PDB file of C-alpha atoms in Angstrom:
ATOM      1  CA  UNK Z   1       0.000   0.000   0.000  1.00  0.00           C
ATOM      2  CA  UNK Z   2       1.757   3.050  -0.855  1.00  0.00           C
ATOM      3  CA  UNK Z   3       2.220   5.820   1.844  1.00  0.00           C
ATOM      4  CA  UNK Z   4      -0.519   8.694   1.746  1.00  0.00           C
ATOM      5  CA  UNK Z   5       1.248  12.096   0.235  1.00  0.00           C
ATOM      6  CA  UNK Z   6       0.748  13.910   3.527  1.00  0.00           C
ATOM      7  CA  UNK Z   7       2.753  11.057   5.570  1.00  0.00           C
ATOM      8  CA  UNK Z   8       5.428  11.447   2.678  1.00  0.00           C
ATOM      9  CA  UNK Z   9       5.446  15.263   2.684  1.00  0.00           C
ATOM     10  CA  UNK Z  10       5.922  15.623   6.940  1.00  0.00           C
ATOM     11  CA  UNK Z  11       8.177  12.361   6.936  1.00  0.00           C
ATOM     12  CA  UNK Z  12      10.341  14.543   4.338  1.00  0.00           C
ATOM     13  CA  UNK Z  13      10.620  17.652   6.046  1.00  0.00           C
ATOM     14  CA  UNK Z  14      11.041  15.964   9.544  1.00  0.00           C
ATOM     15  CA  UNK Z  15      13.903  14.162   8.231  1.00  0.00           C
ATOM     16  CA  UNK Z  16      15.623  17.644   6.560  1.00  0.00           C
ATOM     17  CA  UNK Z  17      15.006  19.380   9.634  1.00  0.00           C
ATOM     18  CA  UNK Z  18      16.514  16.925  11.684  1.00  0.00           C
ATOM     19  CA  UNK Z  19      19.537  17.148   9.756  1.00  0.00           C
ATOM     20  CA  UNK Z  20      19.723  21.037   9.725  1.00  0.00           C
ATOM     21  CA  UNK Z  21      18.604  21.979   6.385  1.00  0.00           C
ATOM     22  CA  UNK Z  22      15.238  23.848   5.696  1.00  0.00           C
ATOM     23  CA  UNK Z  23      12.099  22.845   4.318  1.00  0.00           C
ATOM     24  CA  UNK Z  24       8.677  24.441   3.486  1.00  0.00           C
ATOM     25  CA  UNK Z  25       5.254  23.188   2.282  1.00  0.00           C
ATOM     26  CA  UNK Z  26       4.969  25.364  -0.509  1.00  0.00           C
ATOM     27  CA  UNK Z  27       1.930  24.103  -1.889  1.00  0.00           C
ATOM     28  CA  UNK Z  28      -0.602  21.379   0.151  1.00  0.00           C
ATOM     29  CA  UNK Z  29      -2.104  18.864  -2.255  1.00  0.00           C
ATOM     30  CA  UNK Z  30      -4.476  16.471  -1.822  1.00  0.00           C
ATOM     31  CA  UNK Z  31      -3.663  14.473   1.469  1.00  0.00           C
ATOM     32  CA  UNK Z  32      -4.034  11.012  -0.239  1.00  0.00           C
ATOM     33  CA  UNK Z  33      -2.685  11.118  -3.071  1.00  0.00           C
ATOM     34  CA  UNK Z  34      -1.423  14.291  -4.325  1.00  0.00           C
ATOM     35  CA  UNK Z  35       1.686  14.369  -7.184  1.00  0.00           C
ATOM     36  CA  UNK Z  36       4.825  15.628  -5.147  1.00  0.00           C
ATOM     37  CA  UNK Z  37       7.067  17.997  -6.857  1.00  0.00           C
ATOM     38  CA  UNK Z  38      10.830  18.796  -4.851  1.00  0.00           C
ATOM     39  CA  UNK Z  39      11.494  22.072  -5.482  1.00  0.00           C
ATOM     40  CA  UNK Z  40      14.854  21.660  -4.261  1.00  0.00           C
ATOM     41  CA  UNK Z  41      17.298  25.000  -3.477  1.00  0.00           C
ATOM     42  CA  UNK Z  42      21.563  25.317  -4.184  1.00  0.00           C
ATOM     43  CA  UNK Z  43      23.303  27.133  -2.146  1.00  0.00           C
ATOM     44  CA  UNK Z  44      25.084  28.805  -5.763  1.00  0.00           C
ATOM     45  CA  UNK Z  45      21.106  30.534  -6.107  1.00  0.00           C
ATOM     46  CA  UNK Z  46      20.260  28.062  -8.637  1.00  0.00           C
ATOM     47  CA  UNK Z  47      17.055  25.412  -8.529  1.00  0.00           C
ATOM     48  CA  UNK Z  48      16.563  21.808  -9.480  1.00  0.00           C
ATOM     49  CA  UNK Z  49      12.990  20.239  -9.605  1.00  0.00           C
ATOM     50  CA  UNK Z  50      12.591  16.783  -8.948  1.00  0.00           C
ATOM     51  CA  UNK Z  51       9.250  15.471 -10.404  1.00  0.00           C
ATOM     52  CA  UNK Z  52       7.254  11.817  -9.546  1.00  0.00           C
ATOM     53  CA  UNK Z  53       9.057   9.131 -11.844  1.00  0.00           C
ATOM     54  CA  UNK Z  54       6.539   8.060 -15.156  1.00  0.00           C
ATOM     55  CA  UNK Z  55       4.840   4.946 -13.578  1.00  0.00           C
ATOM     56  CA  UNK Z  56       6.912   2.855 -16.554  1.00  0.00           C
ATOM     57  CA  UNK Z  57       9.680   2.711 -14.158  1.00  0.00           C
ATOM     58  CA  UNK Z  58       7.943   0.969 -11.308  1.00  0.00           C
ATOM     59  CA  UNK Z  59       8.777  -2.608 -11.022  1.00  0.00           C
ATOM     60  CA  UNK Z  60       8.198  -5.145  -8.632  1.00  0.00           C
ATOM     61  CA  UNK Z  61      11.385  -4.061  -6.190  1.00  0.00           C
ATOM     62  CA  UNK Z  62       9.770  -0.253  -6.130  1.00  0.00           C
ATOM     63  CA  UNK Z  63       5.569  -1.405  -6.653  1.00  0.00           C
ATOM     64  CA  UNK Z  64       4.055   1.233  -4.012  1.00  0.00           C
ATOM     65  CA  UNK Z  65       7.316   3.469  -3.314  1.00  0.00           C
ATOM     66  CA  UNK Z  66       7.640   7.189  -4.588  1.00  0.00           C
ATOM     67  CA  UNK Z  67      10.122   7.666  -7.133  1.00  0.00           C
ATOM     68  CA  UNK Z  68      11.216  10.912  -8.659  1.00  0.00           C
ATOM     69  CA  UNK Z  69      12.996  11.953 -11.416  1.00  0.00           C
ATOM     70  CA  UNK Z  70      15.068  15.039 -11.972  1.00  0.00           C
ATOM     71  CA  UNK Z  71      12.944  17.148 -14.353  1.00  0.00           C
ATOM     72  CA  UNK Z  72      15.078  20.605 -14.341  1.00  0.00           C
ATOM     73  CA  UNK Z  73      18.726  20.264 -13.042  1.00  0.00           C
ATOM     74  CA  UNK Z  74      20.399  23.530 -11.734  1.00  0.00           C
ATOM     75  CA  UNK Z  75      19.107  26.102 -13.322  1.00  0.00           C
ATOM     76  CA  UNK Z  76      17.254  29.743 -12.717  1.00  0.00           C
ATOM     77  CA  UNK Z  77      14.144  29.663 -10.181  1.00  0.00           C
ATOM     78  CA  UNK Z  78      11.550  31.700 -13.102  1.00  0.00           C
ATOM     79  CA  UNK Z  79      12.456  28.511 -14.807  1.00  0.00           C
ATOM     80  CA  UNK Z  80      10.810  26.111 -11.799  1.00  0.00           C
ATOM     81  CA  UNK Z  81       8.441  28.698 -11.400  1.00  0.00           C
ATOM     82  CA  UNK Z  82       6.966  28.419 -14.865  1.00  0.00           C
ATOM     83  CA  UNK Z  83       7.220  24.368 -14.579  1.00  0.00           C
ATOM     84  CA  UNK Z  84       5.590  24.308 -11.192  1.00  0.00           C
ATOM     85  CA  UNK Z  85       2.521  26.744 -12.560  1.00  0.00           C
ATOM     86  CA  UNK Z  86       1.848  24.535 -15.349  1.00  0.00           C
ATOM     87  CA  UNK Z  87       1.763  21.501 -13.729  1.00  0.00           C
ATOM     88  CA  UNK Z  88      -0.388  23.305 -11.367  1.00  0.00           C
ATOM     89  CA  UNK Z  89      -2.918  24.329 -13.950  1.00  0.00           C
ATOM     90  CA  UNK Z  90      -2.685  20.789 -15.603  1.00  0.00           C
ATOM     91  CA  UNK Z  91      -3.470  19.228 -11.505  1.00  0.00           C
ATOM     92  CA  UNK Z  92      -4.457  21.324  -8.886  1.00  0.00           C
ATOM     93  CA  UNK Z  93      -3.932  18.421  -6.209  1.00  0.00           C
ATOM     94  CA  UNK Z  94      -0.039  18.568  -6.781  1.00  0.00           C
ATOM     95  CA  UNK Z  95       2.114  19.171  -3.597  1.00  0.00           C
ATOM     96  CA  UNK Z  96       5.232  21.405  -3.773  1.00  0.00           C
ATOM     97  CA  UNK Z  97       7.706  20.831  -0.744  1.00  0.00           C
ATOM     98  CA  UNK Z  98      10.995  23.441  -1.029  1.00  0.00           C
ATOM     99  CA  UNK Z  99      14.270  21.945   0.470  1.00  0.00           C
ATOM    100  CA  UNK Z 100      17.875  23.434   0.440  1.00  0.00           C
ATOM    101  CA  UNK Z 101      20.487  21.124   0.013  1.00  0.00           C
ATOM    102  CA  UNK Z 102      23.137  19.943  -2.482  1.00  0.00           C
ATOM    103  CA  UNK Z 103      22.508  16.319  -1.787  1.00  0.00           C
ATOM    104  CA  UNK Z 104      18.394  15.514  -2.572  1.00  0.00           C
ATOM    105  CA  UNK Z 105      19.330  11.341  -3.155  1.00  0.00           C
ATOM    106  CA  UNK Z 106      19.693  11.506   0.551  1.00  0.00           C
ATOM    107  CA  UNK Z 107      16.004  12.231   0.785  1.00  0.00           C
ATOM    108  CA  UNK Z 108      14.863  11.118  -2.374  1.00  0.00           C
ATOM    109  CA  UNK Z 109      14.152   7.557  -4.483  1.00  0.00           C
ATOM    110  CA  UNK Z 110      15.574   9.283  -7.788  1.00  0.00           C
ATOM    111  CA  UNK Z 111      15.855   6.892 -10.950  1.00  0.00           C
ATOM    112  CA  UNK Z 112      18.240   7.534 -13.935  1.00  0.00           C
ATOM    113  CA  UNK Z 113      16.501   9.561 -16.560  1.00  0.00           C
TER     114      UNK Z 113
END
């Protein structure tokens, strides 16, 4: 049974708190089972947005997990920005969690794109 987004979202900014870093709910989705977009900060001023992994990538080790992919790597926040609004227009239930660090696979499933 895979874990409702809220769980996921709190787990995930527990576990960057607890290490020091900084996270924000940017956006609250829908609690059960909202998409969940990393809006994820640099400390150089740039952005990377990690987006939920296509569901062709789930197999039977990964069947209920969330997976993300790294849709924009390092680059200028109007560029996240205009991602993040037209996702947003596309689903209004999406989550968007902000984290600062240089190191989101410590938080994150991410598969190779």
């Amino acid at each position: 049974m895979r874990l409702r987004a809220g769980i996921f979202v709190a787990a995930l900014t527990r576990r960057v708190f607890a290490d020091g870093g900084m996270a924000v709910v940017e956006r609250h989705g829908a609690e059960e089972a909202g998409a969940i977009f990393i809006r994820i900060r640099h400390r150089d001023g740039t952005e990377s947005l990690a987006a939920p992994a296509p569901q062709t990538v789930f197999d039977d080790d990964h069947p209920d997990g969330r997976l993300f992919e790294m849709r924009q790597s390092r680059v200028a926040e109007s560029e996240i920005s205009e991602t993040l609004a037209r996702e947003s227009r596309f689903d209004s239930d999406i989550w968007v969690v902000e984290i600062e660090t240089d190191t989101p696979e410590q938080y994150l499933d991410l598969v190779e794109g």
